[in-house]
Amino acid sequence: MSIIDSAKSAAQTLVQGAMSKLVPLAPDSWIPGGVPDPLIARKHGLIGTPVSRLDGPLKVQGRARFSAEVDAADIAYAALVHAAVPRGRIATLDTAAARAAPGVILVMTHENAPRMNAPALFGSSPTAVGPADLPVMQDDRIHWNGQPIAIVLAETQEQADHARSLVVATYSIEPSITSLKAAKDAGPKPGLFMGEPLLTQIGDAEAFLSAAPYKIDHLYRTPRHNHNPIELHGATIWWDGDTLVIHDATQMVTAQGLTIAGVFDLKPEQVHILSPYVGGGFGSKGLWVHQIIGAAAAKLAGRPVRIALSREGVYRIVGGRTLTEQRVAIGAQADGCFTSIIHSGIAAMTPHNNMPEPFILGTKVGYGADSFKLSVETVEMDMVANTFMRAPGEAVGTFALECAIDELAAEIGMDPVDLRILNEPVKDPISGLPFSSRHIVEAWRRGAERFGWSERITTPGTRREGEWLIGMGCATGTYPYYRMPGAAARITLTRNGTATVEIAAHEMGMGTSTTTAIVAAERLGLPMDKIDVRYGDSTIPGAIMAGGSQQTAAIGGAVIAAHNALVAQLLKMAGNDSPLAGLTSAEVGSEDGALVKLDDPTRRESYASILNRAQMDSIVASEEASQPLEMMHWSMHSHSAIFCEIAVNSITAETRVRRILGSFDCGRILNPKTARSQFRGGMIMGLGMALMEETQFDERNGRIMNPSLSEYHIPVHLDVPDIDVIWTDIADPHTPMGAHGIGEIGITGTAAAVANAVYNATGKRVRDLPITLDKLL
Amino acid sequence: MNPFSYVRAVDSADALRQRAGHAAAYLGGGTNLVDLMRETVARPEKLVDVTGLSSAITQSDDGGLLIGAAARNTALAEHRVVRTRYPMLARAILAGASGQIRNMATVGGNLLQRTRCAYFYDTDGSHCNKRRPASGCDALEGFNRNHAILGASPACVATHPSDMCVALAALDATVHVEGKGGARTLPFIDLHRLPGDHPDIDTTLEQGELITAIALPPLTFASRSNYRKVRDRSSYAFALISVAAALKIEGGHISDARIALGGVAHKPWRAFKAEAALQGHEATEPVFRAAAMAELADAQSLSRNGFKIELATRTLIATLADLAGGAS
Ligand SMILES: Cc1cc2nc3c(=O)[nH]c(=O)nc-3n(C[C@H](O)[C@H](O)[C@H](O)COP(=O)(O)OP(=O)(O)OC[C@H]3O[C@@H](n4cnc5c(N)ncnc54)[C@H](O)[C@@H]3O)c2cc1C
Ligand code: SF4
């Protein structure tokens, strides 16, 4: 399951049965986006101009208060004790020394924790976001190595940290599955999402493969990855009577509030989650057990609690990307046209969560072929629940697929760019739906030209500079366009020409609040400095998840809906004395602080004038976005072409990336400045994935052995070369603003581009990530 | 972290006095010790800050260099004499850690930094003979990719992580220490020990002994020396393999050599066998190869570090060839 799948099926449940069959066939004009968003045609506004992040100065000056910095009187500091065995029961838990340690307020374990319900598992309902369906600190059972078994509250963080080291646990250990081999021996299961298998078959792909004159058939492996946002997970939590207030770092305020309400048997309005700043999320900033344990401890202590995880704490209780083993086999005719694409394999999961890393998603829309067999099976291991991580599915799936394409190109003796363009599909190869906007060929051509791809020497291992072997590689990245249902926006327009736009969305540093201000300013016809964007608060109506690169579209759709509602209200209020009298909201737009007849700008009235006449100081419009039926009517995706040049040392086999270029086709770019950062950041993460990132999971006892940034390697500055980013900037006519989300696509394709360049440099294919030097010696 | 008290020593006598009779530890820059305290691997009750002791770097009468133990790593790497006469040392220091850490780290602390073996750090969940004697060694069958290939024992296969120390081992440095019994000196290569049955003991220092200085001999041919470090990313990573080498080449023949390897053993590894194999021979690739093979003949790999033998061989040959290339 991915955020994407969950949104898609949520959309599908909204239009049940026969209706869902009709959506693809319905006329475009019945579908959201069927009539292009008028903002797409507006070429001279703020959209597309580089705007610096509005929250930038606040953050560099240290004035933004992150969740673990929020002040509260009488705050108690928390430290967690983690289990050191993978599965079993707590035999003894001696907390006496910890309780007696200086400054300790209390030690909470399963023995004295308040009774709580298990959080509702992610995907079990549209608003359920529990990491696993396990009860939290309610019994003596251990389910993974690192599970919290006690929390210490003390007057200072240092006292809490010291006391936690005095808790002594013994265990009665039970058999566990912590090695991939044992997990496979126990038998893979079909990857299921909402009861549906992650399985797609068209034609007899194995038969096509064996008959193909050219073919490759290989196994690719990707390791576990841990989340390492700069901001550690943390929350400041208190009970205000029966209301639970959580200042949290989260990508999902609304859904998280609802899930936590279920844990404590509270009404939804009794949980208030605030998350104005998130210091990086990448899929990790959601509900984990620490917020629940922290809230329980706050209740027990009757004091506010600050729970700030250590870096090790994040590794122990926040899941990451799981490991995969993927077979990719491709058959091609003599001319290079694909006859068969097989992409199947396994992803590890736990018995208690539901995240079968969907690595086949990108393959579903990658290339045309006569036959397909795509499947994900899962094996179960006793480990912390795996979760989303930037481009879940596509990041690892494109590694396997795009390396395989490169291998096939070498087999046929064709340029890998040409082979890709040759197999470009005209419609969605699986669903048969038309593409809403697909300009990947243009991205390839422009990227190849700018990068100087024609200078690549085809024969591997032949370009040398001193000790270094030089190689070039490329790969396609892809990520779906998504818009989840349930988003809403509330616009408050005042007589003096300012507007407040409230959305239950999230700013994790990617520039969402800035882009929202840009779009709202354009939509309302107001200058950007008259727009106040409020977000990251569960009391704002609607639910928006900052995941699946869908937030921009979700916000866009919600603001469109609220704006429509606002226009309708204003028109009604304007009445018969207005130059707009008699017009319907469909005939009217916003411009320069006024409502204007779309095809006759002389018929207009300013907001101030309308409000004045009605003797109103302000007007509020709140509306839910339209259902995202466009996703069922068109095949909607973003694309990229990644090129890189690397050097491999012929003596030590160290690999250095010399330059990398990403050529993106992601609809219209709303803010080039923040967009460029997103693309670059994604590509840097892709470089790390290619060359160094790997969780050291000890298969003997399921313990993560490199829970720190000194031992878990991510790229340092010196590992990151010049990054060139270009984009087609072609608006998708069927999305709000013509935009696509861009948060995740940068990482996709990058690892394959590096691996393919390593092959070009050395003649060696490394099919298991990361490509460390020992694999090349 | 356990509660502890803190004092700042004014001189070495004061440091020894403050340290005596306590479960105390000397504190340099704290970049290693404080981490170990946070992980509760180290639990001193008292810290005696020795950064106020001599940090002077002075030329000695014999033409060598005397380096106060409190000298910061950055200061040593930047020192003009070090850069020109002992380039391998400057490069080794700069190849280590990060700018911020080198600014804090002292020479004394760098010498006594402890292994980065993951099981050594994991007090809650792992067995480690070095941390708790006779508790077992989880690295033997676990993550040992960066563990020893030379001089290890069944009790411990950890490596010494320092870059600077590899250069000091090659340069015939001497360590000045003071303890209960007064001052003494010892050859740098005798400071660290192999694990044997007692991996819990890293060095030959007596309990409470204080490092006051490092002395470098003149070793004039070390002005042609180099340090090459191979690692998993471009910077901010410990050595998988490193080589410190100096060659004296006269008339195409090697008349003297100093070589040490890092990332291979429980101590900075002085490559005496390789040096002997070079002595008097022509400075050619086959000779370098023979020297490398001689040094690594006894190398033994673990489940995940077999590549290190080949990597050490190649890196050593290449480093020597580079130095010889510069000579001809
Ligand atoms: C993230 C990270 C990456 C690193 N990467 C590298 C690397 O790539 N290469 C590398 O070589 N190093 C690396 N280091 C290690 C770094 O070099 C050491 O931490 C540093 O040199 C220790 O010096 P210090 O003064 O801070 O020692 P401290 O932490 O203060 O002390 C270390 C030990 O020395 C003892 N001690 C200190 N001074 C004396 C004295 N005068 N007499 C007796 N005992 C004394 C202390 O009691 C303690 O046991 C890294 C460290 C970190 C944290
Ligand atoms: S190698 Fe040494 S330091 Fe590592 S676990 Fe074994 S005994 Fe401990």
JSON list of C-alpha atoms in Angstrom, two decimals, chain A residues 335-398:
[
{"chain": "A", "resi": 335, "resn": "ASP", "atom": "CA", "xyz": [13.86, -3.83, -33.41]},
{"chain": "A", "resi": 336, "resn": "GLY", "atom": "CA", "xyz": [13.83, -3.21, -29.65]},
{"chain": "A", "resi": 337, "resn": "CYS", "atom": "CA", "xyz": [10.06, -3.09, -29.11]},
{"chain": "A", "resi": 338, "resn": "PHE", "atom": "CA", "xyz": [9.13, -4.69, -25.82]},
{"chain": "A", "resi": 339, "resn": "THR", "atom": "CA", "xyz": [7.05, -7.83, -25.91]},
{"chain": "A", "resi": 340, "resn": "SER", "atom": "CA", "xyz": [7.13, -8.66, -22.24]},
{"chain": "A", "resi": 341, "resn": "ILE", "atom": "CA", "xyz": [7.71, -6.86, -18.97]},
{"chain": "A", "resi": 342, "resn": "ILE", "atom": "CA", "xyz": [7.92, -8.90, -15.80]},
{"chain": "A", "resi": 343, "resn": "HIS", "atom": "CA", "xyz": [8.50, -7.10, -12.51]},
{"chain": "A", "resi": 344, "resn": "SER", "atom": "CA", "xyz": [7.85, -9.18, -9.45]},
{"chain": "A", "resi": 345, "resn": "GLY", "atom": "CA", "xyz": [9.34, -9.89, -6.11]},
{"chain": "A", "resi": 346, "resn": "ILE", "atom": "CA", "xyz": [9.09, -9.51, -2.41]},
{"chain": "A", "resi": 347, "resn": "ALA", "atom": "CA", "xyz": [9.09, -6.78, 0.17]},
{"chain": "A", "resi": 348, "resn": "ALA", "atom": "CA", "xyz": [9.46, -7.37, 3.89]},
{"chain": "A", "resi": 349, "resn": "MET", "atom": "CA", "xyz": [6.71, -6.24, 6.23]},
{"chain": "A", "resi": 350, "resn": "THR", "atom": "CA", "xyz": [5.65, -6.95, 9.78]},
{"chain": "A", "resi": 351, "resn": "PRO", "atom": "CA", "xyz": [2.71, -9.05, 10.98]},
{"chain": "A", "resi": 352, "resn": "HIS", "atom": "CA", "xyz": [1.16, -5.85, 12.35]},
{"chain": "A", "resi": 353, "resn": "ASN", "atom": "CA", "xyz": [1.24, -3.25, 9.62]},
{"chain": "A", "resi": 354, "resn": "ASN", "atom": "CA", "xyz": [0.14, -2.90, 6.05]},
{"chain": "A", "resi": 355, "resn": "MET", "atom": "CA", "xyz": [2.81, -1.46, 3.83]},
{"chain": "A", "resi": 356, "resn": "PRO", "atom": "CA", "xyz": [3.78, -3.82, 1.02]},
{"chain": "A", "resi": 357, "resn": "GLU", "atom": "CA", "xyz": [6.35, -1.50, -0.61]},
{"chain": "A", "resi": 358, "resn": "PRO", "atom": "CA", "xyz": [4.62, -1.19, -4.01]},
{"chain": "A", "resi": 359, "resn": "PHE", "atom": "CA", "xyz": [7.70, -1.24, -6.25]},
{"chain": "A", "resi": 360, "resn": "ILE", "atom": "CA", "xyz": [5.69, -2.08, -9.37]},
{"chain": "A", "resi": 361, "resn": "LEU", "atom": "CA", "xyz": [3.79, 1.22, -9.51]},
{"chain": "A", "resi": 362, "resn": "GLY", "atom": "CA", "xyz": [6.28, 2.97, -11.77]},
{"chain": "A", "resi": 363, "resn": "THR", "atom": "CA", "xyz": [6.43, -0.04, -14.08]},
{"chain": "A", "resi": 364, "resn": "LYS", "atom": "CA", "xyz": [2.68, 0.16, -14.62]},
{"chain": "A", "resi": 365, "resn": "VAL", "atom": "CA", "xyz": [3.07, 3.32, -16.63]},
{"chain": "A", "resi": 366, "resn": "GLY", "atom": "CA", "xyz": [6.67, 3.11, -17.80]},
{"chain": "A", "resi": 367, "resn": "TYR", "atom": "CA", "xyz": [6.63, 1.50, -21.18]},
{"chain": "A", "resi": 368, "resn": "GLY", "atom": "CA", "xyz": [4.39, -0.16, -23.67]},
{"chain": "A", "resi": 369, "resn": "ALA", "atom": "CA", "xyz": [4.64, -3.95, -24.15]},
{"chain": "A", "resi": 370, "resn": "ASP", "atom": "CA", "xyz": [2.59, -6.85, -25.46]},
{"chain": "A", "resi": 371, "resn": "SER", "atom": "CA", "xyz": [2.39, -8.50, -22.07]},
{"chain": "A", "resi": 372, "resn": "PHE", "atom": "CA", "xyz": [2.90, -7.71, -18.42]},
{"chain": "A", "resi": 373, "resn": "LYS", "atom": "CA", "xyz": [3.29, -9.59, -15.19]},
{"chain": "A", "resi": 374, "resn": "LEU", "atom": "CA", "xyz": [3.70, -7.31, -12.21]},
{"chain": "A", "resi": 375, "resn": "SER", "atom": "CA", "xyz": [3.39, -8.43, -8.63]},
{"chain": "A", "resi": 376, "resn": "VAL", "atom": "CA", "xyz": [4.46, -7.69, -5.09]},
{"chain": "A", "resi": 377, "resn": "GLU", "atom": "CA", "xyz": [4.53, -10.41, -2.49]},
{"chain": "A", "resi": 378, "resn": "THR", "atom": "CA", "xyz": [5.33, -9.84, 1.13]},
{"chain": "A", "resi": 379, "resn": "VAL", "atom": "CA", "xyz": [7.24, -11.73, 3.77]},
{"chain": "A", "resi": 380, "resn": "GLU", "atom": "CA", "xyz": [6.89, -11.02, 7.45]},
{"chain": "A", "resi": 381, "resn": "MET", "atom": "CA", "xyz": [9.68, -10.12, 9.83]},
{"chain": "A", "resi": 382, "resn": "ASP", "atom": "CA", "xyz": [9.75, -9.10, 13.46]},
{"chain": "A", "resi": 383, "resn": "MET", "atom": "CA", "xyz": [10.92, -5.52, 13.14]},
{"chain": "A", "resi": 384, "resn": "VAL", "atom": "CA", "xyz": [9.68, -1.97, 13.58]},
{"chain": "A", "resi": 385, "resn": "ALA", "atom": "CA", "xyz": [6.78, -1.35, 11.21]},
{"chain": "A", "resi": 386, "resn": "ASN", "atom": "CA", "xyz": [8.12, -0.22, 7.85]},
{"chain": "A", "resi": 387, "resn": "THR", "atom": "CA", "xyz": [6.56, 2.84, 6.32]},
{"chain": "A", "resi": 388, "resn": "PHE", "atom": "CA", "xyz": [6.54, 5.39, 3.52]},
{"chain": "A", "resi": 389, "resn": "MET", "atom": "CA", "xyz": [9.75, 7.02, 2.53]},
{"chain": "A", "resi": 390, "resn": "ARG", "atom": "CA", "xyz": [10.09, 9.55, -0.27]},
{"chain": "A", "resi": 391, "resn": "ALA", "atom": "CA", "xyz": [8.54, 7.90, -3.33]},
{"chain": "A", "resi": 392, "resn": "PRO", "atom": "CA", "xyz": [7.57, 4.64, -1.64]},
{"chain": "A", "resi": 393, "resn": "GLY", "atom": "CA", "xyz": [7.47, 2.04, -4.37]},
{"chain": "A", "resi": 394, "resn": "GLU", "atom": "CA", "xyz": [8.89, 4.13, -7.20]},
{"chain": "A", "resi": 395, "resn": "ALA", "atom": "CA", "xyz": [12.23, 4.93, -5.54]},
{"chain": "A", "resi": 396, "resn": "VAL", "atom": "CA", "xyz": [13.25, 1.28, -5.33]},
{"chain": "A", "resi": 397, "resn": "GLY", "atom": "CA", "xyz": [11.11, 0.06, -8.22]},
{"chain": "A", "resi": 398, "resn": "THR", "atom": "CA", "xyz": [12.67, 2.43, -10.74]}
]
